[in-house]
Amino acid sequence: MTYYFKQKLLGDLASTIKGMLHFQQSVESWMDDAGIDISDSQYKKLAKYVDLLKGKNEQLNLTRIVDSQEVWIKHILDSLIAAPFFKIEAGMKVIDIGTGGGLPGIPLAILFPSVQFTLVDATQKKIDAVREFAHELNLNNVNCIAERIEVLGQNPDYRDQFDLVLSRALAPLRVLIELSVPLIHLYGNVVAYKGPEYISELSDARNAVAKLQCEQPKVLQYSLPENKGNRTIILITKKRVTPNIYPRRDGMPANRPL
Ligand code: SAH
């Protein structure tokens, strides 16, 4: 290799490393703005998860977003910067329903190693991939289950067992309420990650809120860094024991919404 090419290669490498360090600093400062501290090893795990997700995506269609920076902002940061809006602390039992490729469950499990996460999806292949991600990332606070949420909601091992249910891009709020509320104990919370258009979902969910005996939903708003859009968190607290008929059998919550 000529001297010129060696120098060029070294120069390219140096600028890639500089770019990577600069991006890590940006992530840390975005997280800082949201009031979240992240350690170097947590950053590295999140970066590894971005690579794993992108790697499996070609086979499994886990996300429409493929550019690394977009994955970071629209998936990883979206999952994490909402966390200060809800109570999540050591010892809690959290379930992520319809986790797909592990969102928001995997980034949150990296950020909160003392919280127990159960990640559920009906698609076996997706859950196999997420289990592999958790293994590769050395996450021993993650349990993955391939099952329909309607089935878990009627299983005494899962019904009323969780402090918090998370869901992102799963279903309209009225459907989500029927699927999620049976899984939390009294005064537990449901967190629905939504986009900016939540108003009609809220009004359509009035009947579901009443039937599932919840408090009025609370709406919290935040913006993604780099002007990547506005997002909404809808928080719902369970105030009475859920009637036994909910969730109705497989497919009913989505096909005949309350
Ligand atoms: N939460 C992820 C994936 C959203 S796509 C993200 O934010 O990217 C919705 C996922 O929910 C799909 O993977 C689908 O298989 C799963 N899903 C939909 N209805 C379900 C049900 N009733 N039970 C279990 N999983 C369900």
Tab-separated table of N, CA, C and O in Angstrom, residues 145-196:
chain	number	residue	atom	x	y	z
A	145	ILE	N	-41.912	-13.888	26.049
A	145	ILE	CA	-43.012	-14.850	25.897
A	145	ILE	C	-43.705	-14.662	24.547
A	145	ILE	O	-44.117	-13.550	24.209
A	146	ALA	N	-43.848	-15.780	23.804
A	146	ALA	CA	-44.613	-15.737	22.552
A	146	ALA	C	-46.046	-16.160	22.877
A	146	ALA	O	-46.315	-17.349	23.108
A	147	GLU	N	-46.932	-15.215	22.957
A	147	GLU	CA	-48.335	-15.512	23.304
A	147	GLU	C	-49.211	-14.333	22.937
A	147	GLU	O	-48.721	-13.195	22.831
A	148	ARG	N	-50.495	-14.594	22.753
A	148	ARG	CA	-51.414	-13.469	22.551
A	148	ARG	C	-51.713	-12.833	23.908
A	148	ARG	O	-51.837	-13.527	24.925
A	149	ILE	N	-51.854	-11.530	23.900
A	149	ILE	CA	-52.093	-10.803	25.147
A	149	ILE	C	-53.427	-11.214	25.767
A	149	ILE	O	-53.560	-11.305	26.991
A	150	GLU	N	-54.416	-11.491	24.906
A	150	GLU	CA	-55.740	-11.899	25.410
A	150	GLU	C	-55.616	-13.162	26.275
A	150	GLU	O	-56.348	-13.325	27.253
A	151	VAL	N	-54.692	-14.055	25.876
A	151	VAL	CA	-54.519	-15.318	26.608
A	151	VAL	C	-53.852	-15.036	27.961
A	151	VAL	O	-54.296	-15.530	29.007
A	152	LEU	N	-52.825	-14.206	27.967
A	152	LEU	CA	-52.137	-13.884	29.228
A	152	LEU	C	-53.082	-13.176	30.205
A	152	LEU	O	-53.032	-13.404	31.416
A	153	GLY	N	-53.941	-12.327	29.647
A	153	GLY	CA	-54.861	-11.557	30.496
A	153	GLY	C	-55.847	-12.426	31.256
A	153	GLY	O	-56.406	-11.993	32.274
A	154	GLN	N	-56.068	-13.654	30.759
A	154	GLN	CA	-56.980	-14.570	31.461
A	154	GLN	C	-56.216	-15.668	32.199
A	154	GLN	O	-56.822	-16.589	32.749
A	155	ASN	N	-54.896	-15.580	32.211
A	155	ASN	CA	-54.070	-16.581	32.896
A	155	ASN	C	-53.686	-16.031	34.283
A	155	ASN	O	-53.063	-14.969	34.370
A	156	PRO	N	-54.069	-16.731	35.364
A	156	PRO	CA	-53.809	-16.199	36.715
A	156	PRO	C	-52.337	-15.930	37.010
A	156	PRO	O	-52.013	-15.133	37.899
A	157	ASP	N	-51.419	-16.551	36.258
A	157	ASP	CA	-49.990	-16.270	36.477
A	157	ASP	C	-49.605	-14.870	35.982
A	157	ASP	O	-48.546	-14.349	36.339
A	158	TYR	N	-50.440	-14.287	35.144
A	158	TYR	CA	-50.128	-12.970	34.566
A	158	TYR	C	-51.168	-11.907	34.928
A	158	TYR	O	-50.843	-10.735	35.062
A	159	ARG	N	-52.422	-12.338	35.065
A	159	ARG	CA	-53.488	-11.376	35.363
A	159	ARG	C	-53.256	-10.716	36.727
A	159	ARG	O	-52.916	-11.418	37.691
A	160	ASP	N	-53.407	-9.400	36.805
A	160	ASP	CA	-53.244	-8.633	38.054
A	160	ASP	C	-51.829	-8.689	38.637
A	160	ASP	O	-51.638	-8.389	39.810
A	161	GLN	N	-50.845	-9.114	37.853
A	161	GLN	CA	-49.514	-9.373	38.418
A	161	GLN	C	-48.504	-8.236	38.228
A	161	GLN	O	-47.448	-8.249	38.835
A	162	PHE	N	-48.806	-7.259	37.380
A	162	PHE	CA	-47.773	-6.281	37.018
A	162	PHE	C	-48.015	-4.903	37.636
A	162	PHE	O	-49.148	-4.517	37.894
A	163	ASP	N	-46.896	-4.189	37.847
A	163	ASP	CA	-46.994	-2.805	38.341
A	163	ASP	C	-47.253	-1.850	37.184
A	163	ASP	O	-47.853	-0.791	37.364
A	164	LEU	N	-46.741	-2.236	36.015
A	164	LEU	CA	-46.770	-1.322	34.866
A	164	LEU	C	-46.895	-2.124	33.568
A	164	LEU	O	-46.211	-3.142	33.404
A	165	VAL	N	-47.788	-1.663	32.679
A	165	VAL	CA	-47.848	-2.224	31.316
A	165	VAL	C	-47.367	-1.149	30.356
A	165	VAL	O	-47.809	0.003	30.439
A	166	LEU	N	-46.483	-1.535	29.436
A	166	LEU	CA	-46.029	-0.602	28.401
A	166	LEU	C	-46.542	-1.078	27.061
A	166	LEU	O	-46.607	-2.292	26.816
A	167	SER	N	-46.903	-0.151	26.182
A	167	SER	CA	-47.214	-0.570	24.824
A	167	SER	C	-46.905	0.549	23.856
A	167	SER	O	-47.088	1.723	24.160
A	168	ARG	N	-46.390	0.164	22.710
A	168	ARG	CA	-45.989	1.146	21.704
A	168	ARG	C	-46.387	0.595	20.342
A	168	ARG	O	-46.045	-0.538	20.008
A	169	ALA	N	-47.154	1.406	19.612
A	169	ALA	CA	-47.594	1.042	18.254
A	169	ALA	C	-48.327	-0.299	18.221
A	169	ALA	O	-48.133	-1.094	17.305
A	170	LEU	N	-49.147	-0.562	19.241
A	170	LEU	CA	-49.848	-1.845	19.285
A	170	LEU	C	-51.259	-1.738	18.735
A	170	LEU	O	-51.656	-2.529	17.875
A	171	ALA	N	-52.035	-0.795	19.218
A	171	ALA	CA	-53.451	-0.748	18.843
A	171	ALA	C	-54.022	0.599	19.265
A	171	ALA	O	-53.436	1.299	20.099
A	172	PRO	N	-55.198	0.972	18.720
A	172	PRO	CA	-55.851	2.196	19.208
A	172	PRO	C	-56.128	2.094	20.709
A	172	PRO	O	-56.298	0.979	21.233
A	173	LEU	N	-56.182	3.231	21.371
A	173	LEU	CA	-56.288	3.259	22.830
A	173	LEU	C	-57.426	2.384	23.378
A	173	LEU	O	-57.259	1.681	24.371
A	174	ARG	N	-58.600	2.424	22.724
A	174	ARG	CA	-59.747	1.665	23.247
A	174	ARG	C	-59.454	0.153	23.272
A	174	ARG	O	-59.908	-0.565	24.166
A	175	VAL	N	-58.672	-0.316	22.282
A	175	VAL	CA	-58.308	-1.743	22.213
A	175	VAL	C	-57.224	-2.034	23.261
A	175	VAL	O	-57.278	-3.011	24.012
A	176	LEU	N	-56.274	-1.125	23.290
A	176	LEU	CA	-55.151	-1.243	24.216
A	176	LEU	C	-55.607	-1.349	25.677
A	176	LEU	O	-55.062	-2.122	26.461
A	177	ILE	N	-56.628	-0.576	26.021
A	177	ILE	CA	-57.115	-0.569	27.404
A	177	ILE	C	-57.647	-1.949	27.771
A	177	ILE	O	-57.318	-2.496	28.826
A	178	GLU	N	-58.421	-2.560	26.885
A	178	GLU	CA	-58.953	-3.897	27.195
A	178	GLU	C	-57.831	-4.934	27.310
A	178	GLU	O	-57.886	-5.834	28.147
A	179	LEU	N	-56.794	-4.785	26.480
A	179	LEU	CA	-55.689	-5.760	26.506
A	179	LEU	C	-54.781	-5.576	27.718
A	179	LEU	O	-54.269	-6.546	28.277
A	180	SER	N	-54.577	-4.327	28.125
A	180	SER	CA	-53.532	-4.059	29.121
A	180	SER	C	-54.013	-4.050	30.568
A	180	SER	O	-53.333	-4.587	31.449
A	181	VAL	N	-55.180	-3.441	30.818
A	181	VAL	CA	-55.609	-3.221	32.210
A	181	VAL	C	-55.739	-4.527	33.018
A	181	VAL	O	-55.359	-4.553	34.200
A	182	PRO	N	-56.221	-5.643	32.408
A	182	PRO	CA	-56.310	-6.872	33.220
A	182	PRO	C	-54.960	-7.346	33.762
A	182	PRO	O	-54.912	-8.064	34.761
A	183	LEU	N	-53.863	-6.940	33.147
A	183	LEU	CA	-52.543	-7.438	33.560
A	183	LEU	C	-51.964	-6.706	34.773
A	183	LEU	O	-51.060	-7.225	35.428
A	184	ILE	N	-52.463	-5.505	35.051
A	184	ILE	CA	-51.890	-4.746	36.180
A	184	ILE	C	-52.726	-4.929	37.453
A	184	ILE	O	-53.929	-5.152	37.394
A	185	HIS	N	-52.043	-4.786	38.596
A	185	HIS	CA	-52.779	-4.850	39.864
A	185	HIS	C	-53.503	-3.528	40.101
A	185	HIS	O	-53.294	-2.555	39.354
A	186	LEU	N	-54.325	-3.500	41.126
A	186	LEU	CA	-55.070	-2.291	41.475
A	186	LEU	C	-54.096	-1.128	41.663
A	186	LEU	O	-53.066	-1.296	42.328
A	187	TYR	N	-54.405	0.007	41.107
A	187	TYR	CA	-53.579	1.223	41.130
A	187	TYR	C	-52.276	1.108	40.323
A	187	TYR	O	-51.427	1.982	40.383
A	188	GLY	N	-52.137	0.009	39.590
A	188	GLY	CA	-51.020	-0.077	38.637
A	188	GLY	C	-51.307	0.838	37.455
A	188	GLY	O	-52.428	1.369	37.320
A	189	ASN	N	-50.300	1.026	36.617
A	189	ASN	CA	-50.447	1.961	35.492
A	189	ASN	C	-50.215	1.327	34.133
A	189	ASN	O	-49.411	0.399	34.000
A	190	VAL	N	-50.931	1.883	33.150
A	190	VAL	CA	-50.689	1.539	31.752
A	190	VAL	C	-50.036	2.755	31.104
A	190	VAL	O	-50.491	3.880	31.316
A	191	VAL	N	-48.989	2.501	30.327
A	191	VAL	CA	-48.340	3.579	29.580
A	191	VAL	C	-48.490	3.272	28.096
A	191	VAL	O	-48.019	2.240	27.625
A	192	ALA	N	-49.172	4.165	27.371
A	192	ALA	CA	-49.304	3.988	25.921
A	192	ALA	C	-48.460	5.042	25.224
A	192	ALA	O	-48.660	6.239	25.426
A	193	TYR	N	-47.493	4.584	24.432
A	193	TYR	CA	-46.673	5.496	23.630
A	193	TYR	C	-47.464	5.820	22.369
A	193	TYR	O	-47.812	4.910	21.605
A	194	LYS	N	-47.729	7.102	22.144
A	194	LYS	CA	-48.518	7.500	20.975
A	194	LYS	C	-47.828	8.624	20.221
A	194	LYS	O	-46.942	9.292	20.747
A	195	GLY	N	-48.317	8.866	19.004
A	195	GLY	CA	-47.814	9.985	18.206
A	195	GLY	C	-48.551	11.255	18.590
A	195	GLY	O	-49.189	11.326	19.643
A	196	PRO	N	-48.467	12.259	17.727
A	196	PRO	CA	-49.115	13.534	18.054
A	196	PRO	C	-50.641	13.498	17.912
A	196	PRO	O	-51.329	14.343	18.479
